[in-house]
Every structure is written in C-alpha cells, then in structure tokens.
Amino acid sequence: MLHCPSCSASIPASDVEIDGLAKCRQCDRVFRFEPSVDLDDSRAPARPNGVFIDWREASPILGRPYRESAERPRTPVELSWRWRSWSVLLVVFCSLFWNAITWASVVVGVREGSGMKLLCISGHVIVGIAMGYFTLVRLFNRTRVVATEEGLSVDVGPLPWRGRVEVSLTEIEDRVQVEKSEMRVNGSSPYHVVATALDGGRVRLLSNLAHERARYAAWAINQSLAGRHPERAS
C-alpha cells in the first residue's frame, strides 16, 4: 500500500498513475514515488558491489508443531555492507588538515600560557573531534540487516551511530517498499527502505541509500518475508 509522504494517508490505486505519479486525497499533495519492489519476482536484481548476502535455513526449533500456521515460514537472510568508499579519502584529508592546524594552535596556546587563545579555539577543537569520529565511522562501520522468522533488525557498528532499527513481524505488513527521498545529495536523491505498520504508520528500516542498494535490500527482505530461498531455487 502506497502512503502519502506528507500526512501518511493511504493512497488508493485509482489515484496512482502508471508513470509513478500519485495524489493524496487527504492533503491534496501530488508526488512521485519509486515503484515497490515486486514481491512475486523471484529473479534477483543485480547485487551491488560491496553488498554481502547470506541465505539461511529456517531454525528446526521454530518449525515445531506448536508454531504451525497457514502462513508460509519466513526465510532467514542477512545482508551487510561497509560504509567505506573512495569518497572517504576526502573526509580523511579534511579531518587531518583541520585537526593538524587546530592542535598545533592548542600547543602554541599552552606554551604561551594564553587562556584567551585556548578559549577562542575550543570550538575548533570540538569540531575537529567530531570530524575525527565521523572519519572513523566512515572507515570502519558497516550496516547489517537481518531478517528472521521473528522480526527485522538493522544494526550499524562497531562504532555507535544512528540507524539501529528492530521491529517484530507482528507489527508490520509482509512487504517493504523503496521510497525516494525528497532531499538531494550531490545532484541525486537517495532512497529509503520502509515498511508499513499494521496501524498504518511508516517504519523506516534503511535510509539514504543508492537506488541499486535500496532496491536489492528491499528485494531480499521481501523474498525472506515471502518464505522464498532464491539460492535453493536456483
């Protein structure tokens, strides 16, 4: 089900055009959307470079009779990718340059015993520390997406950073969608992977991804929710 990005109201099929244009009846907003990844398409889209995927077998314990139901059991899957890319070299250079000048000024201020100079550059020190931490995050962090028979979880690490999500499958519909962001970065719009809560709300699982990565992640999650095992099928 498509939802309005402004008021989160459901958009009926009659208000959706085939070219990706939709209108919300609640707030009259007209917007473009990224068509959902086809849940019935068992053919995997091209796996983006740097994305690792591991299809797993369902736990035999979770398959015991007391959990029997008419629903198809989910297929556990894990995806992961590093944040490191060639663009991080610019971040490293800026961080090293900023901190080198800042801490050189701190050393001079300490030697001169100038409290006023140290006070003036204290803001630059804070910025330098933040830049250094962000550089380490870009170098060493990775995103890990795990879909199991119980829920979906997104973890980022090893350094603490925003983006951690954990949701039970009893709280969302059995599919996720790719959503185009209204924000533009370097002339292009990033994409989000979102789920629809049973109460009609939106749960953003992954944010600010390239289109290919968002589409592949959504496809893998949807295959898991549908109980498919693409590697076994092939």
mmCIF file of C-alpha atoms in Angstrom:
data_model
loop_
_atom_site.group_PDB
_atom_site.id
_atom_site.type_symbol
_atom_site.label_atom_id
_atom_site.label_comp_id
_atom_site.label_asym_id
_atom_site.label_seq_id
_atom_site.Cartn_x
_atom_site.Cartn_y
_atom_site.Cartn_z
ATOM 1 C CA MET A 1 0.000 0.000 0.000
ATOM 2 C CA LEU A 2 1.357 3.407 -1.021
ATOM 3 C CA HIS A 3 1.280 6.207 1.579
ATOM 4 C CA CYS A 4 1.499 9.976 1.311
ATOM 5 C CA PRO A 5 4.942 11.269 2.412
ATOM 6 C CA SER A 6 3.287 14.346 3.982
ATOM 7 C CA CYS A 7 0.347 13.006 6.000
ATOM 8 C CA SER A 8 0.949 9.204 5.768
ATOM 9 C CA ALA A 9 -2.568 8.636 4.440
ATOM 10 C CA SER A 10 -3.143 5.548 2.296
ATOM 11 C CA ILE A 11 -3.290 6.183 -1.451
ATOM 12 C CA PRO A 12 -5.892 4.094 -3.327
ATOM 13 C CA ALA A 13 -4.906 2.518 -6.640
ATOM 14 C CA SER A 14 -7.279 4.830 -8.517
ATOM 15 C CA ASP A 15 -5.113 7.797 -7.511
ATOM 16 C CA VAL A 16 -1.855 6.265 -8.719
ATOM 17 C CA GLU A 17 -0.626 6.747 -12.280
ATOM 18 C CA ILE A 18 1.443 4.148 -14.110
ATOM 19 C CA ASP A 19 4.271 6.683 -14.602
ATOM 20 C CA GLY A 20 4.847 6.921 -10.836
ATOM 21 C CA LEU A 21 2.689 9.973 -10.081
ATOM 22 C CA ALA A 22 0.197 9.895 -7.192
ATOM 23 C CA LYS A 23 -2.182 12.310 -5.462
ATOM 24 C CA CYS A 24 -3.246 12.263 -1.824
ATOM 25 C CA ARG A 25 -6.961 12.868 -1.205
ATOM 26 C CA GLN A 26 -6.343 13.933 2.392
ATOM 27 C CA CYS A 27 -3.863 16.790 1.834
ATOM 28 C CA ASP A 28 -4.084 17.157 -1.975
ATOM 29 C CA ARG A 29 -0.353 16.635 -2.381
ATOM 30 C CA VAL A 30 0.888 15.359 -5.745
ATOM 31 C CA PHE A 31 4.139 13.422 -5.590
ATOM 32 C CA ARG A 32 6.279 10.952 -7.470
ATOM 33 C CA PHE A 33 7.194 7.615 -5.954
ATOM 34 C CA GLU A 34 9.543 4.733 -6.601
ATOM 35 C CA PRO A 35 7.521 1.648 -7.607
ATOM 36 C CA SER A 36 7.663 -1.069 -4.954
ATOM 37 C CA VAL A 37 9.976 -3.993 -5.424
ATOM 38 C CA ASP A 38 7.870 -6.767 -6.911
ATOM 39 C CA LEU A 39 7.274 -9.333 -4.197
ATOM 40 C CA ASP A 40 6.397 -12.014 -6.748
ATOM 41 C CA ASP A 41 9.549 -11.551 -8.798
ATOM 42 C CA SER A 42 11.850 -14.393 -7.778
ATOM 43 C CA ARG A 43 14.630 -13.120 -10.062
ATOM 44 C CA ALA A 44 17.170 -11.212 -8.058
ATOM 45 C CA PRO A 45 18.235 -7.751 -9.236
ATOM 46 C CA ALA A 46 21.953 -7.292 -9.742
ATOM 47 C CA ARG A 47 23.771 -7.392 -6.412
ATOM 48 C CA PRO A 48 25.559 -4.061 -5.908
ATOM 49 C CA ASN A 49 29.296 -4.090 -5.320
ATOM 50 C CA GLY A 50 30.202 -4.380 -1.660
ATOM 51 C CA VAL A 51 26.912 -5.943 -0.578
ATOM 52 C CA PHE A 52 27.157 -9.381 1.020
ATOM 53 C CA ILE A 53 24.160 -11.668 1.420
ATOM 54 C CA ASP A 54 23.727 -14.921 3.327
ATOM 55 C CA TRP A 55 20.570 -17.004 2.905
ATOM 56 C CA ARG A 56 19.964 -19.358 5.803
ATOM 57 C CA GLU A 57 17.736 -22.288 6.576
ATOM 58 C CA ALA A 58 14.846 -21.771 8.977
ATOM 59 C CA SER A 59 15.512 -22.983 12.507
ATOM 60 C CA PRO A 60 14.138 -26.504 13.102
ATOM 61 C CA ILE A 61 13.115 -25.433 16.600
ATOM 62 C CA LEU A 62 10.928 -22.658 15.208
ATOM 63 C CA GLY A 63 9.333 -25.183 12.893
ATOM 64 C CA ARG A 64 7.917 -27.427 15.604
ATOM 65 C CA PRO A 65 4.181 -28.203 15.683
ATOM 66 C CA TYR A 66 3.314 -25.599 18.322
ATOM 67 C CA ARG A 67 4.139 -22.898 15.780
ATOM 68 C CA GLU A 68 2.178 -24.421 12.948
ATOM 69 C CA SER A 69 0.097 -21.965 10.937
ATOM 70 C CA ALA A 70 -1.315 -21.443 7.474
ATOM 71 C CA GLU A 71 1.396 -18.905 6.694
ATOM 72 C CA ARG A 72 4.500 -19.826 4.754
ATOM 73 C CA PRO A 73 7.546 -19.804 7.081
ATOM 74 C CA ARG A 74 9.953 -16.949 6.538
ATOM 75 C CA THR A 75 13.427 -17.484 5.117
ATOM 76 C CA PRO A 76 16.184 -16.006 7.317
ATOM 77 C CA VAL A 77 18.600 -13.773 5.429
ATOM 78 C CA GLU A 78 21.438 -11.445 6.357
ATOM 79 C CA LEU A 79 22.772 -8.547 4.296
ATOM 80 C CA SER A 80 25.740 -6.353 5.110
ATOM 81 C CA TRP A 81 27.885 -3.671 3.524
ATOM 82 C CA ARG A 82 30.703 -1.402 4.618
ATOM 83 C CA TRP A 83 30.406 2.359 4.629
ATOM 84 C CA ARG A 84 33.917 2.790 3.290
ATOM 85 C CA SER A 85 34.221 4.118 -0.262
ATOM 86 C CA TRP A 86 36.622 6.208 -2.305
ATOM 87 C CA SER A 87 34.828 9.375 -1.218
ATOM 88 C CA VAL A 88 36.058 8.796 2.341
ATOM 89 C CA LEU A 89 39.544 9.895 1.220
ATOM 90 C CA LEU A 90 38.306 13.479 1.036
ATOM 91 C CA VAL A 91 36.830 13.154 4.524
ATOM 92 C CA VAL A 92 40.148 11.795 5.841
ATOM 93 C CA PHE A 93 42.106 14.649 4.240
ATOM 94 C CA CYS A 94 39.776 17.342 5.617
ATOM 95 C CA SER A 95 39.821 15.798 9.079
ATOM 96 C CA LEU A 96 43.611 15.502 9.183
ATOM 97 C CA PHE A 97 44.093 19.037 7.835
ATOM 98 C CA TRP A 98 41.611 20.582 10.286
ATOM 99 C CA ASN A 99 42.946 18.722 13.316
ATOM 100 C CA ALA A 100 46.595 19.351 12.444
ATOM 101 C CA ILE A 101 46.069 23.130 12.371
ATOM 102 C CA THR A 102 43.775 23.109 15.419
ATOM 103 C CA TRP A 103 46.022 21.058 17.675
ATOM 104 C CA ALA A 104 49.100 22.995 16.546
ATOM 105 C CA SER A 105 47.297 26.135 17.730
ATOM 106 C CA VAL A 106 46.463 24.412 21.025
ATOM 107 C CA VAL A 107 50.141 23.564 21.585
ATOM 108 C CA VAL A 108 51.125 27.170 20.884
ATOM 109 C CA GLY A 109 48.447 28.444 23.254
ATOM 110 C CA VAL A 110 49.607 26.123 26.039
ATOM 111 C CA ARG A 111 53.248 27.152 25.625
ATOM 112 C CA GLU A 112 52.333 30.825 25.685
ATOM 113 C CA GLY A 113 50.001 30.334 28.616
ATOM 114 C CA SER A 114 47.312 32.213 26.735
ATOM 115 C CA GLY A 115 43.942 31.255 28.188
ATOM 116 C CA MET A 116 42.147 33.581 25.779
ATOM 117 C CA LYS A 117 43.689 31.860 22.753
ATOM 118 C CA LEU A 118 42.723 28.440 24.110
ATOM 119 C CA LEU A 119 39.192 29.662 24.733
ATOM 120 C CA CYS A 120 38.916 31.007 21.185
ATOM 121 C CA ILE A 121 39.959 27.734 19.582
ATOM 122 C CA SER A 122 37.927 25.482 21.880
ATOM 123 C CA GLY A 123 35.105 25.436 19.339
ATOM 124 C CA HIS A 124 37.535 24.360 16.632
ATOM 125 C CA VAL A 125 38.740 21.539 18.889
ATOM 126 C CA ILE A 126 35.175 20.259 19.321
ATOM 127 C CA VAL A 127 34.620 20.391 15.561
ATOM 128 C CA GLY A 128 37.898 18.565 14.993
ATOM 129 C CA ILE A 129 36.964 15.789 17.417
ATOM 130 C CA ALA A 130 33.584 15.405 15.697
ATOM 131 C CA MET A 131 35.255 15.282 12.274
ATOM 132 C CA GLY A 132 37.726 12.685 13.524
ATOM 133 C CA TYR A 133 34.958 10.491 14.905
ATOM 134 C CA PHE A 134 32.932 10.793 11.702
ATOM 135 C CA THR A 135 36.022 9.785 9.732
ATOM 136 C CA LEU A 136 36.464 6.659 11.860
ATOM 137 C CA VAL A 137 32.783 5.822 11.396
ATOM 138 C CA ARG A 138 33.087 6.091 7.616
ATOM 139 C CA LEU A 139 36.227 3.959 7.620
ATOM 140 C CA PHE A 140 35.181 1.119 9.911
ATOM 141 C CA ASN A 141 31.393 0.981 10.253
ATOM 142 C CA ARG A 142 29.108 -1.323 8.359
ATOM 143 C CA THR A 143 25.359 -1.894 8.106
ATOM 144 C CA ARG A 144 23.962 -5.329 8.927
ATOM 145 C CA VAL A 145 20.371 -6.224 8.059
ATOM 146 C CA VAL A 146 18.938 -9.447 9.488
ATOM 147 C CA ALA A 147 15.509 -10.843 8.651
ATOM 148 C CA THR A 148 14.395 -13.834 10.707
ATOM 149 C CA GLU A 149 11.142 -15.657 11.378
ATOM 150 C CA GLU A 150 10.563 -13.301 14.283
ATOM 151 C CA GLY A 151 11.476 -9.860 13.033
ATOM 152 C CA LEU A 152 13.721 -7.443 11.166
ATOM 153 C CA SER A 153 16.746 -5.748 12.648
ATOM 154 C CA VAL A 154 19.217 -3.203 11.302
ATOM 155 C CA ASP A 155 22.482 -2.745 13.160
ATOM 156 C CA VAL A 156 25.317 -0.315 12.500
ATOM 157 C CA GLY A 157 28.741 -0.637 14.058
ATOM 158 C CA PRO A 158 31.163 -1.249 15.538
ATOM 159 C CA LEU A 159 31.231 2.473 16.393
ATOM 160 C CA PRO A 160 27.965 3.890 17.776
ATOM 161 C CA TRP A 161 25.905 5.744 15.160
ATOM 162 C CA ARG A 162 22.280 6.378 14.348
ATOM 163 C CA GLY A 163 20.391 3.893 12.185
ATOM 164 C CA ARG A 164 19.668 0.973 14.501
ATOM 165 C CA VAL A 165 16.181 -0.472 13.994
ATOM 166 C CA GLU A 166 14.413 -3.518 15.412
ATOM 167 C CA VAL A 167 10.828 -4.435 14.589
ATOM 168 C CA SER A 168 8.703 -7.533 15.115
ATOM 169 C CA LEU A 169 6.978 -9.080 12.108
ATOM 170 C CA THR A 170 3.739 -8.990 14.087
ATOM 171 C CA GLU A 171 3.870 -5.191 13.840
ATOM 172 C CA ILE A 172 4.293 -4.716 10.070
ATOM 173 C CA GLU A 173 2.849 -5.892 6.793
ATOM 174 C CA ASP A 174 4.601 -8.708 4.931
ATOM 175 C CA ARG A 175 6.410 -6.494 2.465
ATOM 176 C CA VAL A 176 8.694 -3.473 2.314
ATOM 177 C CA GLN A 177 8.967 -0.702 -0.238
ATOM 178 C CA VAL A 178 11.592 1.552 -1.761
ATOM 179 C CA GLU A 179 10.871 5.215 -1.208
ATOM 180 C CA LYS A 180 12.597 8.105 -2.937
ATOM 181 C CA SER A 181 13.807 10.863 -0.637
ATOM 182 C CA GLU A 182 12.879 14.474 -1.328
ATOM 183 C CA MET A 183 16.378 15.511 -0.254
ATOM 184 C CA ARG A 184 19.062 15.780 -2.914
ATOM 185 C CA VAL A 185 22.724 14.923 -2.295
ATOM 186 C CA ASN A 186 25.299 15.813 -4.953
ATOM 187 C CA GLY A 187 22.538 16.307 -7.503
ATOM 188 C CA SER A 188 20.761 12.987 -6.919
ATOM 189 C CA SER A 189 18.131 11.758 -4.479
ATOM 190 C CA PRO A 190 18.881 8.939 -2.021
ATOM 191 C CA TYR A 191 16.383 6.166 -1.329
ATOM 192 C CA HIS A 192 14.882 4.644 1.805
ATOM 193 C CA VAL A 193 13.566 1.151 2.530
ATOM 194 C CA VAL A 194 10.344 1.417 4.517
ATOM 195 C CA ALA A 195 7.796 -0.961 5.995
ATOM 196 C CA THR A 196 4.127 -0.293 6.670
ATOM 197 C CA ALA A 197 2.964 -0.827 10.237
ATOM 198 C CA LEU A 198 -0.338 -2.589 10.828
ATOM 199 C CA ASP A 199 -1.714 0.620 12.326
ATOM 200 C CA GLY A 200 -0.939 2.457 9.081
ATOM 201 C CA GLY A 201 2.265 4.122 10.233
ATOM 202 C CA ARG A 202 5.609 4.053 8.476
ATOM 203 C CA VAL A 203 8.737 2.293 9.733
ATOM 204 C CA ARG A 204 11.941 3.380 8.031
ATOM 205 C CA LEU A 205 14.350 0.451 8.023
ATOM 206 C CA LEU A 206 17.188 1.851 5.902
ATOM 207 C CA SER A 207 17.946 5.449 4.987
ATOM 208 C CA ASN A 208 19.858 7.370 2.330
ATOM 209 C CA LEU A 209 20.965 4.520 0.078
ATOM 210 C CA ALA A 210 21.807 4.470 -3.601
ATOM 211 C CA HIS A 211 18.908 3.221 -5.701
ATOM 212 C CA GLU A 212 20.545 -0.098 -6.604
ATOM 213 C CA ARG A 213 21.407 -0.886 -2.980
ATOM 214 C CA ALA A 214 17.955 0.091 -1.677
ATOM 215 C CA ARG A 215 16.208 -1.978 -4.349
ATOM 216 C CA TYR A 216 18.374 -5.030 -3.704
ATOM 217 C CA ALA A 217 17.901 -4.809 0.074
ATOM 218 C CA ALA A 218 14.129 -4.460 -0.321
ATOM 219 C CA TRP A 219 14.019 -7.396 -2.741
ATOM 220 C CA ALA A 220 15.966 -9.632 -0.333
ATOM 221 C CA ILE A 221 13.759 -8.680 2.617
ATOM 222 C CA ASN A 222 10.608 -9.305 0.589
ATOM 223 C CA GLN A 223 11.891 -12.702 -0.509
ATOM 224 C CA SER A 224 12.531 -13.518 3.149
ATOM 225 C CA LEU A 225 9.067 -12.389 4.205
ATOM 226 C CA ALA A 226 7.522 -14.466 1.410
ATOM 227 C CA GLY A 227 9.386 -17.585 2.538
ATOM 228 C CA ARG A 228 11.449 -17.868 -0.640
ATOM 229 C CA HIS A 229 15.048 -19.124 -0.808
ATOM 230 C CA PRO A 230 16.473 -17.853 -4.145
ATOM 231 C CA GLU A 231 19.744 -19.793 -3.847
ATOM 232 C CA ARG A 232 17.934 -23.037 -3.207
ATOM 233 C CA ALA A 233 15.515 -22.354 -6.057
ATOM 234 C CA SER A 234 18.388 -21.786 -8.472
#
